[in-house]
Structures are given as C-alpha cells and as structure tokens.
Coordinates of C-alpha atoms and ligand atoms in Angstrom, one line a residue:
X1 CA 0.0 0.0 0.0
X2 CA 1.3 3.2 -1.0
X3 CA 1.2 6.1 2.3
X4 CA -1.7 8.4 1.2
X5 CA -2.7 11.4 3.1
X6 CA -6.0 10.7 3.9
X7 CA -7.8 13.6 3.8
X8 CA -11.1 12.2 2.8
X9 CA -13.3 11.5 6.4
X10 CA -16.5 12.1 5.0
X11 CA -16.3 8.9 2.6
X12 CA -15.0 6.7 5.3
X13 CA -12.5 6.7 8.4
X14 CA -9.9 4.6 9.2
X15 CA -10.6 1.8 12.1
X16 CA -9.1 2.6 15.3
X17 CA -6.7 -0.2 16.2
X18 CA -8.8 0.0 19.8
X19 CA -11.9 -1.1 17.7
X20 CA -10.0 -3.7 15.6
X21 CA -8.7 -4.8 18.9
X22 CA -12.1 -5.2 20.7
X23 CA -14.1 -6.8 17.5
X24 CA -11.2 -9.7 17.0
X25 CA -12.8 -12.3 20.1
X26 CA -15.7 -12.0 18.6
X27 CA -14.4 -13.1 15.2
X28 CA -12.9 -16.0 17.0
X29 CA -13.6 -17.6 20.2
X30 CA -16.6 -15.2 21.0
X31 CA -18.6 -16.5 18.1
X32 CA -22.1 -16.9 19.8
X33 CA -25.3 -16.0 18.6
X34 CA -26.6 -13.4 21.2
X35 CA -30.1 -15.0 20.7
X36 CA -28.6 -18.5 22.2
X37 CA -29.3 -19.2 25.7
X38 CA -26.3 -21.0 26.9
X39 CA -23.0 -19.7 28.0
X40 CA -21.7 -18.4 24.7
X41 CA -24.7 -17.1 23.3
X42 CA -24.9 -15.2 26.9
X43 CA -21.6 -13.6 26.3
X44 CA -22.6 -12.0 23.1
X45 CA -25.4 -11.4 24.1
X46 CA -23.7 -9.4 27.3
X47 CA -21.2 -7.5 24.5
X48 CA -24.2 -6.3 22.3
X49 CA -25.8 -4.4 25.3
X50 CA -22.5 -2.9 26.8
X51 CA -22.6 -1.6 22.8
X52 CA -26.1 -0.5 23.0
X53 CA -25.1 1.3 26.1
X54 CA -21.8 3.2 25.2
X55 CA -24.0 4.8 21.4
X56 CA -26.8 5.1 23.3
X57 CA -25.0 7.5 25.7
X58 CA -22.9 9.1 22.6
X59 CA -25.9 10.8 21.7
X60 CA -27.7 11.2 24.9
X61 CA -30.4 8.5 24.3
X62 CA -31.9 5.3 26.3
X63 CA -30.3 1.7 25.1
X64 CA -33.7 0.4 24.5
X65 CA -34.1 3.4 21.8
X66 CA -30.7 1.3 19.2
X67 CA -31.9 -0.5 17.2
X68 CA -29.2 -2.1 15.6
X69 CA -28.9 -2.4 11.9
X70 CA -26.6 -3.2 8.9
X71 CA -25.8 1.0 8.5
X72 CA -27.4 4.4 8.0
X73 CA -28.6 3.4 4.5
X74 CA -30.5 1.1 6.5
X75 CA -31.3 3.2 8.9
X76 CA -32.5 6.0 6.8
X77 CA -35.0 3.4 4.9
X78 CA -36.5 2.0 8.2
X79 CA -37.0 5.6 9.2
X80 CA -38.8 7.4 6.6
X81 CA -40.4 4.2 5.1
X82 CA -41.0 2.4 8.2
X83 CA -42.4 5.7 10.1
X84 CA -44.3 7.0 6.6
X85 CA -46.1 4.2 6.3
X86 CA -46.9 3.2 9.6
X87 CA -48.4 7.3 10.0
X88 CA -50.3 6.8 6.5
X89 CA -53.4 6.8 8.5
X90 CA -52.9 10.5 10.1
X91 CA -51.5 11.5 6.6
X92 CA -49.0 11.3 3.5
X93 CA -47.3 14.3 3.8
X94 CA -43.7 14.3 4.4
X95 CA -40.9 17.5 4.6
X96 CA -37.5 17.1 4.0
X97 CA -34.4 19.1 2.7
X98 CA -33.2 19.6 -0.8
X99 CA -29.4 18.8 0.3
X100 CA -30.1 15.2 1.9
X101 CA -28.0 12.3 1.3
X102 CA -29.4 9.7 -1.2
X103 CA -30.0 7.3 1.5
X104 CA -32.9 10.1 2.5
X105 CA -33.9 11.3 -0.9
X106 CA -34.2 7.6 -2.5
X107 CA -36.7 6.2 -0.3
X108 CA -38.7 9.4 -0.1
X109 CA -38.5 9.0 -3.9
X110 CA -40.0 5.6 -3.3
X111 CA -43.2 6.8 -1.6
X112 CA -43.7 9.5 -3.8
X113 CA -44.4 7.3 -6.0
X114 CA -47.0 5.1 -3.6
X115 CA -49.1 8.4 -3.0
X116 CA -46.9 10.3 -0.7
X117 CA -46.3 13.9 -1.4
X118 CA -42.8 15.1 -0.5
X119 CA -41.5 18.2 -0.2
X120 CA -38.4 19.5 -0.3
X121 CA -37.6 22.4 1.4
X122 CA -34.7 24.4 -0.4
X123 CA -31.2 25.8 1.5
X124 CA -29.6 29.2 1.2
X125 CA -26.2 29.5 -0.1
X126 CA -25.2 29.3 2.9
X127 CA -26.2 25.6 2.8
X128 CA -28.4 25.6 6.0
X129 CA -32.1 25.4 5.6
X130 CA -34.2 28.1 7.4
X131 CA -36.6 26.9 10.0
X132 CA -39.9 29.3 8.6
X133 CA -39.4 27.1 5.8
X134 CA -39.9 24.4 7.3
X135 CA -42.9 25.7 9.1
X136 CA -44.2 27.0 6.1
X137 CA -44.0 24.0 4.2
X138 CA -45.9 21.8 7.8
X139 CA -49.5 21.9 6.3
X140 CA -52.3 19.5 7.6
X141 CA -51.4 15.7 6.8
X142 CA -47.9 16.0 7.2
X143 CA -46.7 13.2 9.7
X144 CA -42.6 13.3 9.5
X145 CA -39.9 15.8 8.9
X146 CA -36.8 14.4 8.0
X147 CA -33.2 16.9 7.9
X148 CA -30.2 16.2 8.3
X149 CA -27.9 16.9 11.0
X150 CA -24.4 17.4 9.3
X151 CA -24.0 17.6 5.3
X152 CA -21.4 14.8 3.8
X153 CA -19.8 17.8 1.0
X154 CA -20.0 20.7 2.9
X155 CA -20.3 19.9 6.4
X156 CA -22.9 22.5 7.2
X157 CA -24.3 22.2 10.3
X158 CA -28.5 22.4 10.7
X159 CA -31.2 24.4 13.2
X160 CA -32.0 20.6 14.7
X161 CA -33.2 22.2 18.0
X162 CA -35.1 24.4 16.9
X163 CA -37.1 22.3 13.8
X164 CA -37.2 19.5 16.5
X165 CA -39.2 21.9 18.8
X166 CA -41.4 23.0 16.1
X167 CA -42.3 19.1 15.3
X168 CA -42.8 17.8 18.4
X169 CA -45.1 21.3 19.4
X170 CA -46.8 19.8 16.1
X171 CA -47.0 16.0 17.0
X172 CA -45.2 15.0 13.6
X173 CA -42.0 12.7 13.7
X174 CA -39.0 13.6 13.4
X175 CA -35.9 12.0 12.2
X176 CA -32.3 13.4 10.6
X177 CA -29.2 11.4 9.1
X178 CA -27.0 12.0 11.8
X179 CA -24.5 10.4 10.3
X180 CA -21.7 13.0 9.9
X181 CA -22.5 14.4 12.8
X182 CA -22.3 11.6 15.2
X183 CA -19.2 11.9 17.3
X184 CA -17.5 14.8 15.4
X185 CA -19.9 18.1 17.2
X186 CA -22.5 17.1 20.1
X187 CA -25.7 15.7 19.6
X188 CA -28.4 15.0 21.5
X189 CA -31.4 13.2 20.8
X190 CA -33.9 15.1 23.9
X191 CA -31.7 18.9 23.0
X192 CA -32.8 18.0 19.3
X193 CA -36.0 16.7 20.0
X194 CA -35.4 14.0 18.2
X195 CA -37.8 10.6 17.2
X196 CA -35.6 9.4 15.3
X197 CA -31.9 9.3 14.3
X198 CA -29.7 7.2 11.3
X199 CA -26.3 6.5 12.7
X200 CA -22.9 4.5 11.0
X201 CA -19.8 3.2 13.0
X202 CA -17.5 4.0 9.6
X203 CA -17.5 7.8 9.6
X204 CA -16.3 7.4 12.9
X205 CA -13.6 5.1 13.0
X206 CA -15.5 1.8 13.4
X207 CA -16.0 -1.0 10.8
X208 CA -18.3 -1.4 7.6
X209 CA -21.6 -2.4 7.7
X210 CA -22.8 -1.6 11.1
X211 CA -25.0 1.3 12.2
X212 CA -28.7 1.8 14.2
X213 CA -31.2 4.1 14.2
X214 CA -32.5 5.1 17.3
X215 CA -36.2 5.2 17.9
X216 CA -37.5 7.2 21.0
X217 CA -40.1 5.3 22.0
X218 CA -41.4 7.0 25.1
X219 CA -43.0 9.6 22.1
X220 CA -46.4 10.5 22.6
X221 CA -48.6 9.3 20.4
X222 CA -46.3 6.3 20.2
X223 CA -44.4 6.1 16.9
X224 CA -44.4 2.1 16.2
X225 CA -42.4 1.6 12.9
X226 CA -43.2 -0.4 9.6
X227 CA -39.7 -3.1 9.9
X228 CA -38.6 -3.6 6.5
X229 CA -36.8 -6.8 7.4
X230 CA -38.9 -9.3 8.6
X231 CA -38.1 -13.0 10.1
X232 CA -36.6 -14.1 13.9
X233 CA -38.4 -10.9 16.2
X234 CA -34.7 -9.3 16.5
X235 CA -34.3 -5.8 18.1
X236 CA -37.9 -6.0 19.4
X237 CA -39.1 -6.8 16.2
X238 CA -38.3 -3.5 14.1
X239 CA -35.2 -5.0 12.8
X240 CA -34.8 -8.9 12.4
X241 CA -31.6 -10.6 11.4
X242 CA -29.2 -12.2 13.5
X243 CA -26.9 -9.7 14.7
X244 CA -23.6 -8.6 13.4
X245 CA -21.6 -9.1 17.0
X246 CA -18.5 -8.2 16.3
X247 CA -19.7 -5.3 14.1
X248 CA -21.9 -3.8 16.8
X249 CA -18.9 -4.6 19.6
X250 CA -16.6 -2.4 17.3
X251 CA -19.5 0.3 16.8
X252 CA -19.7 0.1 20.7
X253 CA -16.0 1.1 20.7
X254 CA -15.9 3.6 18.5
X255 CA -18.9 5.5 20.1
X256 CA -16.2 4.8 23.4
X257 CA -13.7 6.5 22.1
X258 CA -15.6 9.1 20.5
X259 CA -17.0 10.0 23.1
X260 CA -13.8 10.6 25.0
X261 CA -12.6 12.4 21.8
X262 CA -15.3 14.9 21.9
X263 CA -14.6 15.6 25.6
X264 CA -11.2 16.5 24.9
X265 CA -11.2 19.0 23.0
X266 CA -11.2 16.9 19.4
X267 CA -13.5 19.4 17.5
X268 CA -11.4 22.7 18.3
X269 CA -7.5 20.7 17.0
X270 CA -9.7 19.9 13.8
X271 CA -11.0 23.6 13.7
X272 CA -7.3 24.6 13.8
X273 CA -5.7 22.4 11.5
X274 CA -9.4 23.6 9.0
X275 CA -8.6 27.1 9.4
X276 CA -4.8 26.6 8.6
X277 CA -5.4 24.6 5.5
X278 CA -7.9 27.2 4.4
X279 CA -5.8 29.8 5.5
X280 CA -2.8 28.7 4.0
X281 CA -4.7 28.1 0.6
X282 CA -6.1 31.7 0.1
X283 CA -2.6 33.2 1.2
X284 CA -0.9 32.0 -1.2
X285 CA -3.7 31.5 -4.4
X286 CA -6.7 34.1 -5.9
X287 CA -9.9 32.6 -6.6
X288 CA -10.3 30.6 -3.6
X289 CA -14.3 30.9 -2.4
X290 CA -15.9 28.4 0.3
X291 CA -18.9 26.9 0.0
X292 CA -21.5 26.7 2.5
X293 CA -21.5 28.9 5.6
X294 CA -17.6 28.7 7.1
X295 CA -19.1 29.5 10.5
X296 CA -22.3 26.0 11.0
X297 CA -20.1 24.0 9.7
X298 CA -18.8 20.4 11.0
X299 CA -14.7 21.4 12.4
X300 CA -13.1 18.9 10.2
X301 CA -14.8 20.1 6.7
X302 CA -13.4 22.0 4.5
X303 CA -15.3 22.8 0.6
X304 CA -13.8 25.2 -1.8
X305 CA -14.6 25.9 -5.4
X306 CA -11.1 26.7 -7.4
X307 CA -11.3 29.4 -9.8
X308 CA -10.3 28.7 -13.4
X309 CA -9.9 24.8 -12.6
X310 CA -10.9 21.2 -13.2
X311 CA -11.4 19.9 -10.1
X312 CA -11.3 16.1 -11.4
X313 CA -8.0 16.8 -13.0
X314 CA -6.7 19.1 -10.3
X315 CA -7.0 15.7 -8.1
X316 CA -5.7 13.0 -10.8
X317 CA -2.5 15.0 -10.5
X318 CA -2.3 14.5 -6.8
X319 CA -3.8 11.1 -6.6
X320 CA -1.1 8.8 -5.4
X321 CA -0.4 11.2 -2.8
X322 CA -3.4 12.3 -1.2
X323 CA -7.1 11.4 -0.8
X324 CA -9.3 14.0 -1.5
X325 CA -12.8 14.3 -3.1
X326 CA -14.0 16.6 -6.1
X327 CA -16.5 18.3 -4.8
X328 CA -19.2 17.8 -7.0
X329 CA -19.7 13.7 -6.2
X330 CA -20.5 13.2 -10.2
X331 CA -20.5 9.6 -9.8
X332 CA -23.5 9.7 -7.1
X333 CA -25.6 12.0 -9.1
X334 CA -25.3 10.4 -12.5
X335 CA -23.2 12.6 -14.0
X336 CA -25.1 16.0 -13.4
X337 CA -23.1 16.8 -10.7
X338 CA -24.0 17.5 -7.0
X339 CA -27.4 18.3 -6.0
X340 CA -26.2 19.7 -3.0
X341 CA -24.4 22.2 -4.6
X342 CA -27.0 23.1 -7.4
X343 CA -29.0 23.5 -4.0
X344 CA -26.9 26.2 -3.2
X345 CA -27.7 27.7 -6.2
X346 CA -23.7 27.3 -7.6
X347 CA -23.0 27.9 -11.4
X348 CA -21.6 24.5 -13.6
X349 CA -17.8 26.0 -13.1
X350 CA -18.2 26.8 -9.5
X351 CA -19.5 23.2 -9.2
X352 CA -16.6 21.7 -11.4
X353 CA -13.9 23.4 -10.0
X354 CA -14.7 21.9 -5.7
X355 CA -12.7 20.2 -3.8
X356 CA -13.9 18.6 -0.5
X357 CA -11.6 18.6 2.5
X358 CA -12.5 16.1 5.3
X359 CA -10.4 16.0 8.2
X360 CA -9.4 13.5 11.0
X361 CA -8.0 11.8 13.8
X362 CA -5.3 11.0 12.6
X363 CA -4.1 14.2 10.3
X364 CA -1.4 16.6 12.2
X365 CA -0.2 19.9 11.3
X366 CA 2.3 18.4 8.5
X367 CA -0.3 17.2 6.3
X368 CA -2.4 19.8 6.3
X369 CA 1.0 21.9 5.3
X370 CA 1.7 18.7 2.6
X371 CA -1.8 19.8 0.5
X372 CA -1.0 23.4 0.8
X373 CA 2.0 23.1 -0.9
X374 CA 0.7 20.4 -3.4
X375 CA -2.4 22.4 -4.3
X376 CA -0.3 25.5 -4.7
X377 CA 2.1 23.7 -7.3
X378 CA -1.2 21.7 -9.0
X379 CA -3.3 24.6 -9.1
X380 CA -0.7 27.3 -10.6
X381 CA 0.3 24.9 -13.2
X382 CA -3.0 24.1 -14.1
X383 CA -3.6 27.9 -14.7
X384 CA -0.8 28.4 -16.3
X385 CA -1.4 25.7 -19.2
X386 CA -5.1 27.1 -19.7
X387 CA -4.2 30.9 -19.6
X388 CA -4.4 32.6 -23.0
X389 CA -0.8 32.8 -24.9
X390 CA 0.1 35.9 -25.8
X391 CA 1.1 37.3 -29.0
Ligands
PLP401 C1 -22.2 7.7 4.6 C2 -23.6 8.3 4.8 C3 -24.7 7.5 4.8 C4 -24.7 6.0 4.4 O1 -24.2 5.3 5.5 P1 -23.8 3.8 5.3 O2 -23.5 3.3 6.7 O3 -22.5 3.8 4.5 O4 -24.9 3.1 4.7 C5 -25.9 8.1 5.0 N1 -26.0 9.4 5.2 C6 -24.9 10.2 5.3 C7 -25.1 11.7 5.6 C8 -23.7 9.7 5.1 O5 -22.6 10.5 5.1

C-alpha cells in the first residue's frame, strides 16, 4: 500500500486499532449468537448491550431506543419508510431538505411514487435550511420531517433544535441522518427533540456495515415503525436478522472513544488544522471561495470551489499522494453533478472546479502543510497551461 494522506473523512475513516482490537474475540472464540441461551450465546449477548449502552450514551439517548442495523442506508429506509407508512393513516405528507443524502432522498423517492407527497424544502447558499421554511411547508397531513444533522460535501451544520421543537409542538415525527454528525460536534437526541436518528460506525472510525437508528419510544402518540426486514423478532421486532456481533462490539467502541474524543477538546485541533489549511490556501492563491457557511459547519470540513480549474483533474495530478474528493460527487448524481451544490444555487464552473476537504483523527499539522503546498504547485500549473498565450 502506498502512504496516502487521507484527507477524505466524509467517505469513510480509518478503524481505530482500539476497535479492531475489541471486535477480533468475537471473530474468533466469542462466536455466539446473542439469541442462544447458553453460555456463549450469553456472552454476546452481554457485549451487544455494553454496545447499545456506550451509542446510546454518545448521543444522549436510552439503550432500549438502538436498534441495531446493517448501517445508515438502512437506517434511513426503516426511518422514513417504516415511520411514513406506519403514519399513512394520520397523513401522507412528508418535509424534508433539498441537500439530503441519497440514502434520505431515494426512499422518499420511493413513496412519492406510492401516494406520498414530498416536499423538499430548499437551502440558502449558505447551505443551512431556514426553519420558517420548514414551518411553512408543515400543512395538515404532514406526519414526518426528516433533515439532516451534518451535510457529507460541505459539512454545514442544521437548526435541529429548533425544527425539532417545532415538530414535536406539532406531534409530527421527526428523524435526521445524523450520520456525519455523530461523534464529530454534540448531539443529543432530547436537545434535538429527536424521534428518530440514522447513525454508521464507519464515519467514525468503526467497521463497515454496522449502524442503528435510534427510535424514542417513550414519544407521545407512540411512533411504532413499519420493519422492513422481517423474520426471527430481533431488536424488538423493528429490525430482524441475527446480529452482526463483532460489528456492533466495534460500533460500541468507536462510540467509546468518540465520546472521549469529543470531551477533549477533538472538534477545536480539527478547527485549527481547517482554518490553517484554508488559510494557508487563500494566502498564497486568488480565486479561492468556500462553500456553504464557514461558521455551522462540521470542524473537520473544508469545501472550496477553485477558480479557473478542473477539479477532477486538479485531483488526478495528486492522486497517489493524497485522498481527497472533487467536490461535485458526479459519480452519485449520474453525472449531473451534486445536488447539493446546485442546491446552493452554484454555477456548472463553480460546481466543477470543488474540492472537499474532510479531516481527521489522525491528520497533524504536517499534512495539512503537505496539501498546501501540493495544491499550490497543481493549481498554478494548471492555470498556467489554460491561460491565454500571448502574441
Ligand atoms: C455515509 C452516509 C450514509 C450512508 O451510511 P452507510 O452506513 O454507508 O450506509 C448516509 N447518510 C450520510 C449523511 C452519510 O454520510
């Protein structure tokens, strides 16, 4: 493997060693299934609710409220599907935002189709959705609201608190993709009057394939989900499937260490080490604009727009060195480039010419100083070659 520079935390993190380290038993001799009475199936059993316990208390929530499932995808479909159509009764009206992750927009897609009406409630340029909007956009027969907390290209940060006031003043559900939020700022379910929340253990530093959502259940009237995977009764029914132990064990970890993370003072070095790479970019190059409001932001996220350059080729040239993203995501929109940054109303060059920045745990100072310098280089060569020769 050649040493990258990760740089790339909003696609996927790294597995702490700690995690790796606690999942391995129950690769090996731990093997039970936790719904086995004897001795082994005890143990797992045991190590699923120590789990539940440590991301239940990551985001300020009851263990009974995780439900375990195979990731925020998942989570995100049992949500808005599960909850849409279990509320059909009371209405088929659902509000979400125009800058949600596909995971969100699919299955909303989904029930539009079935008779739902969706709307989608549009973000400033700033990239943060204003809550009147939302209100506006509440009429008669709408049952959920779905937002998200943290957005995966430019990291702006969302009025949970106060749309989650306005929904449960309301009675209608609410649920946001807290994914990229989830251990990187604080979050708490009861602060963010929250029904419902999609979590994943691999944006922060756990393994593949795990994540939960968690459902409050103590909600008035009582929100009892559609499950979309039916079979053995697991997780009380909502979410059947034997469960992936050392997945959830290593989820339990992360949320651990996380947790500790945010406690000491993880959000403000990422801040720093943000503000010096975007700092150390506009010194030193023109045409350097961020995108989405610099100030609600997620402290490790970083989105610019490049004047005068092809992002896509801008990042070929520094490929083997570093991993970054082009802004735009083409790949996940087909081609037409992001939807979350037509949201923000950018023109095609503006969109063409990002670069997303998603810092970690495990970047220092020196790499940070490593894609300033690269950038610089790239960037003023890739200006040069395109700049009209004179005569
Ligand atoms: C990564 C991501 C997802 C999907 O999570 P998986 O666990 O990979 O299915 C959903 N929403 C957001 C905002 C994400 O960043």
């Amino acid at each position: 493997m050649i040493p990258l520079i990760y740089l790339d935390h909003h696609a996927t993190t790294p597995v702490d060693p700690a995690v790796v380290a606690a999942m391995l038993p129950f690769l090996t001799e731990r093997f039970g299934n936790p719904s086995s009475r004897h001795a082994l199936g005890q143990d797992a059993h045991a190590a699923v609710e120590e789990a539940r316990a440590r991301v239940a208390s990551l985001i300020g929530a009851l263990p009974e409220d995780i439900v375990f499932t195979s990731g925020a995808t998942e989570s995100d479909n049992l949500a808005i599907k599960g909850a849409a159509r279990a509320l059909a009764g009371s209405g088929r009206r659902i509000v979400t935002t125009a800058i949600e992750h596909p995971a969100v927009l699919e299955p909303c897609r989904t029930l539009e189709r079935e008779g739902f009406t969706i709307h989608r409630v549009p973000v400033g340029t700033d990239g943060i959705v204003e809550v009147g909007e939302i209100e506006a956009a509440l009429e008669p027969g709408t049952t959920l609201v779905s937002v998200m907390a943290a957005n995966n290209e430019i990291g702006t940060l969302q009025p949970l608190a106060e749309i989650g006031a306005l929904c449960r003043s309301r009675g209608i559900a609410f649920h946001s993709d807290a994914v990229q939020a989830l251990g990187r700022v604080a979050l708490d379910v009861d602060a963010a009057s929250l029904d419902l929340a999609s979590l994943s253990a691999h944006k922060m530093y756990g393994p593949k394939g795990v994540g939960a959502l968690y459902v409050r259940r103590a909600r008035r009237p009582r929100l009892k989900l559609q499950p979309q995977a039916e079979g053995g009764g697991q997780e009380k029914g909502i979410r059947s499937g034997t469960l992936n132990v050392p997945g959830i064990v290593g989820f339990g970890e992360a949320a651990r260490l996380a947790h500790a993370a945010l406690d000491d003072g993880e959000p403000a070095r990422l801040r720093a080490l943000r503000d010096a790479l975007l700092g150390g970019l506009t010194g030193s190059l023109a045409g350097i604009t961020v995108n989405g409001s610099l100030e609600f932001r997620l402290p490790g996220n970083l989105h610019v727009s490049i004047d005068g350059v092809e992002a896509e080729t801008l990042l070929l040239s520094l490929g083997d060195r570093f991993a970054l993203s082009a802004g735009a995501a083409c790949a996940e929109a087909g081609g037409k480039g992001s939807h979350v940054l037509r949201a923000l109303g950018m023109t095609d060059s503006r969109v063409y010419s990002s670069v997303r920045f998603g810092l970690g745990r495990y970047n220092a100072r020196l790499d940070v100083d490593a894609v300033v310098d690269a950038l610089i280089s790239a960037v003023n060569a890739a200006r040069e070659r395109s700049a009209p020769v004179r005569p």
